[in-house]
Amino acid sequence: MSVSTIASDRSVCSPLPVLGRDVTVPLVTGGEVTYAALDYAASAPALQRVWDDVAAYAPYYGSVHRGAGYLSQLSTDLFENARGTVSEFLDCREDDQVVFTRSTTDSLNLLASVVPAGCEVFVFETEHHASLLPWRDAQVTYLDAPSTPRQAVETLERALAHRDPSRASGPALVCVTGASNVTGELWPVRELAATAHAHGARIVLDAAQLAPHHPVSVRDLDVDWVAFSGHKLYAPFGAGVLAGRADWLRDAEPYLAGGGASRKVTRRTDGGVDVEWHESAARHEAGSPNVIGAYAIASACKALTDAGFDTLVARERHLIRTVGEGLAEVPEVKVLSLFGDDSPRVGVISFVVEGWNSSHFAAALSAEYGIGVRDGLFCAHPLVRTLLGSDPQSQGECGAPEAAPGEKSLNAIRVSFGAGTPDEHVERFVRAVKELVSEGAKWNYRTEGGRCVPTV
């Protein structure tokens, strides 16, 4: 897919066509406006190309790995070819496996289920809960939030160097994000991988927020595994990917037991059964696979590759500048950052507004301007609480969705965008922030069902 260049002194390109770009929504103040979807970090809209590819395949939909008929064979080929496309997109090594899962969360829980006994896991407190929480059966060391990329590497170095001597020769795994889902900041993945390997540890990259914005090369970054979700990569239908080294995956019991994961099942004379499991990626893909989800991911991978990440990154930097410079003009706005405001980031920016509860502010953006953002703690509670400190925001008109009854509000606003975002959406967002801060909301709001909503 080609992208045309628009006239601009910054030489940015036009956005990739996505579904919903012409959807209009009502405003509480009257009339309708084209919806500005600025919550890509939660779920990006589907690329039009992905939807068209899936629609073209849909009449040929059939069972995968289970039928002799033409549609089953075609679907099986499509599913396996999708695996190859993802492997190429990630620049995997020749002997790496690509396992299709439901999401990044599912991928990391799968990996957590196959780590060898006695494995030590090292994870920064700044991670998304999908990276922070799955390691319940391992010895976990939670690392403090770093204030610079260099400090992140130094923190990991110290932690690995001071492993318990009784465990130091055993397996170890580092889990780290490529780009924060809260601040958008890029992490020093290559340096962290080198540090992990220098101490005999392996590393898994949570690329949920990185892969939609930047190229991810397993070889170049030298990571052992990478996980990401289709719904953040402009592909609907609830599929994800875990790609990387095969040995831990091959040596462990299947993530789910059932058809597809088993190669051979026989009855024993004592009444039980013996099972021979697949050694391929199918070992952890029990049940009928999500062929449409896998195909959608592959289609998105091709679309982003064809568009060219150099072009996409350049345009996204233009959008980031537009938002960053606009917010900087509002003294009441504080942008959240670990590494500093000038740190490289993807199109994810979180902030708070002095005198406003973040839920109230986000509700006003939606109801009065047709702008969809996210408010809360973004499934990264320790990180957001660290960034916000102990000083709660004013309770304002509405409470935070995560706040228990009587609990003080502690939440932020997140705006996120990507390859499908028109300039007008981020420009409208900046104008709306300035108007809300200077003039206040035009409507009254209340808390209902844990959400801040307009009063009717």
Coordinates of C-alpha atoms in Angstrom, one line a residue:
M1 CA 0.0 0.0 0.0
S2 CA 1.4 3.4 -0.9
V3 CA 1.0 6.5 1.1
S4 CA 0.9 9.9 -0.6
T5 CA 2.9 12.9 0.6
I6 CA 1.0 16.0 1.5
A7 CA 2.3 19.5 1.1
S8 CA 4.1 20.3 4.3
D9 CA 7.3 21.9 5.4
R10 CA 7.7 18.8 7.6
S11 CA 7.2 16.3 4.7
V12 CA 4.7 14.2 6.6
C13 CA 2.5 11.6 4.9
S14 CA -1.2 11.1 4.9
P15 CA -2.7 8.6 7.5
L16 CA -3.4 5.0 6.5
P17 CA -7.1 4.5 5.9
V18 CA -8.8 2.9 9.0
L19 CA -12.4 1.9 9.7
G20 CA -14.5 4.5 11.5
R21 CA -12.7 7.5 10.1
D22 CA -16.1 9.0 9.0
V23 CA -18.1 8.0 12.0
T24 CA -20.0 10.9 13.6
V25 CA -21.0 11.2 17.2
P26 CA -23.5 13.5 19.0
L27 CA -22.3 16.3 21.3
V28 CA -24.2 17.2 24.5
T29 CA -24.0 20.8 23.4
G30 CA -25.9 20.0 20.2
G31 CA -25.0 18.7 16.7
E32 CA -22.6 16.0 15.6
V33 CA -18.9 15.8 14.9
T34 CA -16.6 13.3 13.3
Y35 CA -15.2 11.1 16.1
A36 CA -11.6 11.7 17.0
A37 CA -10.3 8.2 18.1
L38 CA -7.3 9.1 20.3
D39 CA -7.1 5.9 22.3
Y40 CA -4.9 3.8 20.1
A41 CA -2.9 2.5 23.0
A42 CA -6.0 0.6 24.2
S43 CA -7.2 -0.7 20.8
A44 CA -6.3 0.8 17.5
P45 CA -8.9 1.0 14.7
A46 CA -8.7 -1.7 12.1
L47 CA -6.9 -0.7 8.9
Q48 CA -9.2 -0.7 5.9
R49 CA -6.8 -3.0 4.1
V50 CA -7.0 -5.5 6.9
W51 CA -10.8 -5.5 6.9
D52 CA -10.9 -5.8 3.1
D53 CA -8.5 -8.8 3.2
V54 CA -10.6 -10.5 5.9
A55 CA -13.8 -9.8 3.9
A56 CA -12.3 -11.3 0.8
Y57 CA -11.3 -14.5 2.7
A58 CA -14.5 -14.9 4.7
P59 CA -16.5 -16.9 2.1
Y60 CA -13.6 -19.4 2.1
Y61 CA -13.5 -19.8 5.9
G62 CA -13.0 -23.4 7.0
S63 CA -11.5 -25.6 9.6
V64 CA -7.8 -25.4 10.1
H65 CA -5.6 -28.6 10.3
R66 CA -8.7 -30.7 10.5
G67 CA -10.3 -31.2 7.1
A68 CA -9.6 -32.7 3.7
G69 CA -11.9 -30.3 1.8
Y70 CA -10.7 -27.4 -0.3
L71 CA -11.8 -24.7 2.1
S72 CA -10.1 -26.5 5.0
Q73 CA -6.9 -26.9 3.0
L74 CA -7.1 -23.2 1.9
S75 CA -7.7 -22.1 5.5
T76 CA -4.8 -24.2 6.8
D77 CA -2.4 -22.8 4.2
L78 CA -3.6 -19.2 5.1
F79 CA -3.1 -19.8 8.8
E80 CA 0.4 -21.2 8.3
N81 CA 1.4 -18.6 5.8
A82 CA 0.3 -16.0 8.4
R83 CA 2.8 -17.5 10.8
G84 CA 5.5 -17.0 8.2
T85 CA 4.4 -13.4 7.6
V86 CA 4.6 -12.6 11.3
S87 CA 8.1 -14.3 11.5
E88 CA 9.3 -12.1 8.7
F89 CA 7.7 -9.0 10.2
L90 CA 9.6 -9.6 13.4
D91 CA 12.8 -10.7 11.7
C92 CA 12.8 -13.9 13.6
R93 CA 15.7 -16.4 13.7
E94 CA 15.4 -19.5 11.5
D95 CA 14.6 -21.8 14.4
D96 CA 12.3 -19.5 16.3
Q97 CA 8.6 -20.4 16.8
V98 CA 5.6 -18.2 16.2
V99 CA 2.7 -19.1 18.4
F100 CA -0.7 -17.5 17.9
T101 CA -2.4 -16.5 21.2
R102 CA -5.3 -14.3 22.2
S103 CA -3.3 -11.2 23.1
T104 CA -0.1 -9.9 24.7
T105 CA -1.5 -10.9 28.1
D106 CA -2.2 -14.4 26.9
S107 CA 1.3 -14.6 25.3
L108 CA 3.1 -13.6 28.5
N109 CA 1.0 -16.0 30.6
L110 CA 1.9 -18.7 28.1
L111 CA 5.5 -17.9 28.5
A112 CA 5.1 -17.9 32.3
S113 CA 3.7 -21.4 32.1
V114 CA 6.7 -22.8 30.3
V115 CA 9.6 -21.2 32.3
P116 CA 11.8 -24.0 33.8
A117 CA 11.4 -24.9 37.5
G118 CA 13.4 -22.5 39.7
C119 CA 13.5 -19.8 37.1
E120 CA 14.1 -16.3 38.5
V121 CA 12.2 -13.5 36.8
F122 CA 13.2 -9.8 36.8
V123 CA 10.6 -7.2 35.9
F124 CA 10.5 -3.4 36.4
E125 CA 7.6 -2.0 38.5
T126 CA 6.9 0.2 35.5
E127 CA 5.5 -2.6 33.4
H128 CA 1.9 -3.1 32.2
H129 CA 0.0 -5.6 34.3
A130 CA 0.3 -8.1 31.4
S131 CA 4.1 -8.1 32.0
L132 CA 4.0 -7.5 35.8
L133 CA 1.6 -10.2 37.0
P134 CA 1.9 -13.6 35.1
W135 CA 5.0 -14.9 37.0
R136 CA 3.2 -16.3 40.0
D137 CA 5.0 -19.7 39.9
A138 CA 8.5 -18.1 39.6
Q139 CA 10.8 -16.3 42.0
V140 CA 10.1 -12.7 41.0
T141 CA 12.3 -9.6 41.6
Y142 CA 10.5 -6.4 41.0
L143 CA 12.9 -3.6 40.0
D144 CA 12.4 0.1 41.0
A145 CA 11.3 2.6 38.4
P146 CA 14.4 4.1 36.7
S147 CA 14.7 7.8 35.9
T148 CA 16.8 7.4 32.8
P149 CA 17.4 4.6 30.2
R150 CA 20.9 4.3 31.5
Q151 CA 19.7 3.8 35.0
A152 CA 17.4 1.1 33.8
V153 CA 20.4 -0.8 32.4
E154 CA 22.4 -0.2 35.6
T155 CA 19.5 -1.4 37.8
L156 CA 19.2 -4.6 35.9
E157 CA 22.9 -5.1 35.9
R158 CA 23.0 -4.8 39.7
A159 CA 20.0 -7.1 40.2
L160 CA 21.5 -9.8 38.0
A161 CA 25.0 -9.5 39.5
H162 CA 23.6 -10.0 43.0
R163 CA 21.5 -13.0 42.3
D164 CA 21.3 -15.6 45.2
P165 CA 24.4 -17.7 44.7
S166 CA 22.3 -20.8 45.2
R167 CA 20.2 -19.8 42.1
A168 CA 22.8 -17.9 40.0
S169 CA 23.5 -20.9 37.8
G170 CA 19.8 -21.6 37.2
P171 CA 17.5 -20.1 34.6
A172 CA 16.6 -16.5 34.7
L173 CA 14.3 -14.3 32.6
V174 CA 14.0 -10.5 32.2
C175 CA 10.7 -9.0 31.1
V176 CA 10.6 -5.5 29.7
T177 CA 8.4 -3.3 27.6
G178 CA 9.6 -1.7 24.4
A179 CA 7.5 1.4 24.8
S180 CA 5.5 2.4 27.9
N181 CA 1.8 2.3 27.6
V182 CA 1.6 5.2 30.0
T183 CA 4.4 7.6 28.9
G184 CA 5.1 6.2 25.4
E185 CA 8.8 6.4 26.2
L186 CA 11.1 4.0 24.4
W187 CA 13.1 1.7 26.6
P188 CA 16.7 0.6 25.9
V189 CA 15.8 -2.9 24.8
R190 CA 19.0 -3.8 23.0
E191 CA 21.2 -2.7 26.0
L192 CA 18.9 -4.5 28.5
A193 CA 19.1 -7.7 26.3
A194 CA 22.9 -7.5 26.3
T195 CA 23.0 -7.1 30.0
A196 CA 20.6 -10.1 30.5
H197 CA 22.6 -12.3 28.2
A198 CA 25.9 -11.3 29.9
H199 CA 24.6 -12.8 33.1
G200 CA 23.1 -15.9 31.5
A201 CA 19.5 -14.7 31.6
R202 CA 17.0 -14.6 28.8
I203 CA 14.7 -11.6 27.9
V204 CA 11.2 -11.3 26.7
L205 CA 10.0 -8.0 25.0
D206 CA 6.5 -6.8 25.5
A207 CA 6.1 -5.1 22.1
A208 CA 2.3 -4.3 22.5
Q209 CA 3.0 -0.6 22.2
L210 CA 6.2 -0.7 20.2
A211 CA 5.3 -2.9 17.2
P212 CA 2.5 -0.7 15.9
H213 CA 4.9 2.3 15.8
H214 CA 8.4 1.1 15.1
P215 CA 10.0 -1.9 13.4
V216 CA 10.8 -4.8 15.8
S217 CA 13.7 -7.1 14.9
V218 CA 14.2 -10.1 17.1
R219 CA 17.7 -10.5 15.6
D220 CA 18.8 -6.8 15.9
L221 CA 17.4 -6.3 19.5
D222 CA 18.7 -9.8 20.4
V223 CA 15.7 -10.7 22.5
D224 CA 14.7 -14.2 23.2
W225 CA 10.9 -13.7 22.8
V226 CA 8.6 -11.0 21.7
A227 CA 4.9 -10.6 22.5
F228 CA 2.3 -8.3 20.9
S229 CA -1.5 -8.0 20.3
G230 CA -3.3 -7.7 17.0
H231 CA -5.9 -5.2 18.3
K232 CA -3.1 -2.7 18.9
L233 CA -1.6 -3.4 15.5
Y234 CA -4.7 -2.3 13.5
A235 CA -6.0 -5.9 13.4
P236 CA -9.3 -6.9 15.0
F237 CA -10.6 -10.4 16.0
G238 CA -8.7 -11.0 19.2
A239 CA -5.4 -12.7 18.3
G240 CA -1.9 -12.1 19.6
V241 CA 1.6 -13.5 19.1
L242 CA 4.4 -15.0 21.1
A243 CA 7.5 -15.5 19.0
G244 CA 11.0 -16.6 19.9
R245 CA 13.2 -19.5 21.1
A246 CA 11.6 -22.9 20.8
D247 CA 13.4 -24.9 23.6
W248 CA 11.4 -23.7 26.6
L249 CA 8.2 -24.0 24.6
R250 CA 9.0 -27.4 23.3
D251 CA 10.1 -28.8 26.7
A252 CA 7.1 -27.7 28.7
E253 CA 3.7 -29.2 29.1
P254 CA 1.2 -27.6 26.7
Y255 CA -0.4 -24.3 27.8
L256 CA -3.8 -25.9 27.1
A257 CA -4.4 -29.6 26.7
G258 CA -6.6 -30.8 23.9
G259 CA -7.0 -31.4 20.2
G260 CA -4.4 -29.7 18.0
A261 CA -1.7 -29.8 20.7
S262 CA -1.6 -33.6 20.7
R263 CA 0.1 -35.6 18.0
K264 CA -0.9 -39.1 19.3
V265 CA -3.2 -40.3 22.1
T266 CA -3.4 -44.0 23.1
R267 CA -5.2 -45.9 25.9
R268 CA -3.1 -47.7 28.4
T269 CA -3.9 -51.1 29.9
D270 CA -4.4 -49.5 33.3
G271 CA -7.2 -47.4 31.8
G272 CA -5.4 -44.2 31.5
V273 CA -4.0 -42.5 28.4
D274 CA -0.6 -41.7 27.0
V275 CA -0.1 -38.5 25.0
E276 CA 2.5 -37.5 22.6
W277 CA 2.5 -33.7 22.2
H278 CA 3.5 -31.7 19.1
E279 CA 7.0 -30.1 19.3
S280 CA 6.0 -27.3 16.9
A281 CA 4.0 -24.1 17.7
A282 CA 0.9 -26.3 17.6
R283 CA 1.9 -27.6 21.1
H284 CA 0.5 -24.4 22.6
E285 CA -2.4 -23.8 20.2
A286 CA -4.9 -26.4 21.4
G287 CA -8.4 -26.1 20.0
S288 CA -9.6 -24.7 16.7
P289 CA -7.3 -21.8 16.0
N290 CA -8.5 -18.2 15.3
V291 CA -7.6 -18.2 11.6
I292 CA -9.3 -14.9 11.0
G293 CA -7.4 -13.3 13.8
A294 CA -4.1 -14.7 12.6
Y295 CA -4.8 -13.6 9.0
A296 CA -5.8 -10.1 10.2
I297 CA -2.5 -9.8 12.1
A298 CA -0.6 -11.0 9.0
S299 CA -2.5 -8.5 6.8
A300 CA -1.6 -5.7 9.2
C301 CA 2.0 -6.7 9.2
K302 CA 2.1 -6.5 5.4
A303 CA 0.3 -3.1 5.4
L304 CA 2.7 -1.5 7.8
T305 CA 5.7 -3.0 6.0
D306 CA 4.4 -1.8 2.6
A307 CA 3.8 1.7 4.0
G308 CA 7.3 1.8 5.3
F309 CA 8.2 2.4 9.0
D310 CA 10.5 5.3 8.1
T311 CA 7.5 7.1 6.7
L312 CA 5.2 6.1 9.5
V313 CA 7.7 7.1 12.2
A314 CA 8.3 10.5 10.6
R315 CA 4.6 11.3 10.5
E316 CA 4.1 10.1 14.0
R317 CA 6.9 12.4 15.2
H318 CA 5.0 15.3 13.6
L319 CA 1.8 14.4 15.5
I320 CA 3.8 14.0 18.8
R321 CA 5.3 17.5 18.3
T322 CA 1.8 18.9 17.6
V323 CA 0.5 17.5 20.8
G324 CA 3.6 18.1 22.9
E325 CA 4.0 21.7 21.8
G326 CA 0.2 22.4 22.3
L327 CA 0.2 20.9 25.9
A328 CA 3.4 22.9 26.7
E329 CA 1.4 26.1 26.1
V330 CA -1.0 25.2 29.0
P331 CA 0.8 25.8 32.4
E332 CA -1.9 23.8 34.2
V333 CA -1.0 20.6 32.2
K334 CA 1.7 18.3 33.6
V335 CA 2.9 15.6 31.1
L336 CA 4.0 12.4 32.8
S337 CA 7.5 11.1 32.1
L338 CA 10.1 8.8 33.6
F339 CA 13.0 9.8 31.4
G340 CA 12.3 13.5 30.7
D341 CA 10.1 15.4 28.3
D342 CA 12.6 15.1 25.5
S343 CA 12.9 11.3 25.7
P344 CA 12.0 9.5 22.4
R345 CA 8.5 8.1 22.5
V346 CA 5.7 6.6 20.4
G347 CA 2.3 8.3 20.1
V348 CA 1.3 7.8 23.7
I349 CA 1.2 10.8 26.1
S350 CA -0.3 10.9 29.6
F351 CA -1.0 14.0 31.6
V352 CA -2.9 15.6 34.4
V353 CA -4.5 19.0 34.6
E354 CA -4.3 21.2 37.7
G355 CA -7.7 21.7 39.2
W356 CA -9.4 18.9 37.3
N357 CA -10.2 15.3 38.0
S358 CA -8.9 13.4 35.1
S359 CA -12.1 11.4 34.6
H360 CA -14.1 14.7 34.5
F361 CA -11.7 16.1 31.9
A362 CA -11.8 13.0 29.7
A363 CA -15.6 12.9 29.9
A364 CA -15.8 16.6 28.8
L365 CA -13.4 15.9 25.8
S366 CA -15.8 13.1 24.7
A367 CA -19.2 14.7 25.4
E368 CA -18.3 18.3 24.2
Y369 CA -15.7 17.7 21.5
G370 CA -16.2 14.1 20.2
I371 CA -12.7 13.1 21.3
G372 CA -12.1 9.7 22.7
V373 CA -9.2 9.4 25.2
R374 CA -8.5 7.1 28.2
D375 CA -8.5 8.1 31.9
G376 CA -7.4 6.0 34.9
L377 CA -4.3 4.1 35.8
F378 CA -4.0 2.3 32.4
C379 CA -3.4 -1.2 33.8
A380 CA 0.0 0.0 35.1
H381 CA -1.0 1.0 38.6
P382 CA 2.5 1.0 40.2
L383 CA 3.9 3.2 37.4
V384 CA 1.1 5.8 37.4
R385 CA 1.2 6.0 41.2
T386 CA 4.9 6.6 41.0
L387 CA 4.6 9.3 38.4
L388 CA 1.7 11.0 40.2
G389 CA 3.3 10.8 43.6
S390 CA 1.3 10.8 46.8
D391 CA -0.6 14.0 46.1
P392 CA -4.1 13.2 44.9
Q393 CA -5.9 15.4 42.4
S394 CA -8.9 17.4 43.3
Q395 CA -12.0 15.2 43.4
G396 CA -13.8 17.6 41.1
E397 CA -17.1 16.7 39.5
C398 CA -16.4 13.0 39.1
G399 CA -14.3 10.4 40.8
A400 CA -11.7 8.1 39.2
P401 CA -13.1 4.9 37.8
E402 CA -10.5 2.9 39.8
A403 CA -11.3 4.7 43.1
A404 CA -13.1 2.7 45.7
P405 CA -15.9 4.5 47.6
G406 CA -14.4 7.1 49.8
E407 CA -10.9 6.8 48.2
K408 CA -9.3 9.9 46.9
S409 CA -8.8 10.2 43.2
L410 CA -5.5 9.3 41.7
N411 CA -5.7 9.0 37.9
A412 CA -4.4 10.5 34.7
I413 CA -5.5 11.2 31.1
R414 CA -3.9 9.4 28.1
V415 CA -4.0 10.5 24.5
S416 CA -2.7 8.0 21.9
F417 CA -2.5 8.0 18.2
G418 CA -0.8 6.3 15.2
A419 CA -0.8 5.5 11.5
G420 CA -4.5 6.2 11.0
T421 CA -4.7 9.5 12.9
P422 CA -5.6 12.6 10.8
D423 CA -3.9 15.9 11.8
E424 CA -7.3 17.4 12.5
H425 CA -7.9 15.0 15.4
V426 CA -4.8 16.0 17.3
E427 CA -5.3 19.7 16.5
R428 CA -8.9 19.5 17.8
F429 CA -7.6 17.8 20.9
V430 CA -5.1 20.5 21.6
R431 CA -7.8 23.2 21.1
A432 CA -10.1 21.3 23.4
V433 CA -7.6 21.1 26.2
K434 CA -6.9 24.8 26.0
E435 CA -10.6 25.7 26.0
L436 CA -11.5 23.4 28.9
V437 CA -8.7 24.8 31.0
S438 CA -9.4 28.4 30.2
E439 CA -13.2 28.4 30.0
G440 CA -14.2 25.2 31.9
A441 CA -16.7 22.6 30.9
K442 CA -20.0 23.7 29.2
W443 CA -22.0 20.9 30.8
N444 CA -22.5 19.3 34.2
Y445 CA -21.3 15.8 34.9
R446 CA -21.9 13.1 37.5
T447 CA -20.4 9.7 38.5
E448 CA -22.5 6.8 37.3
G449 CA -21.5 3.1 37.4
G450 CA -17.9 4.2 38.2
R451 CA -17.7 6.4 35.1
C452 CA -18.0 10.2 34.7
V453 CA -20.9 11.0 32.4
P454 CA -22.9 14.1 31.3
T455 CA -25.9 15.0 33.4
V456 CA -29.1 14.6 31.5

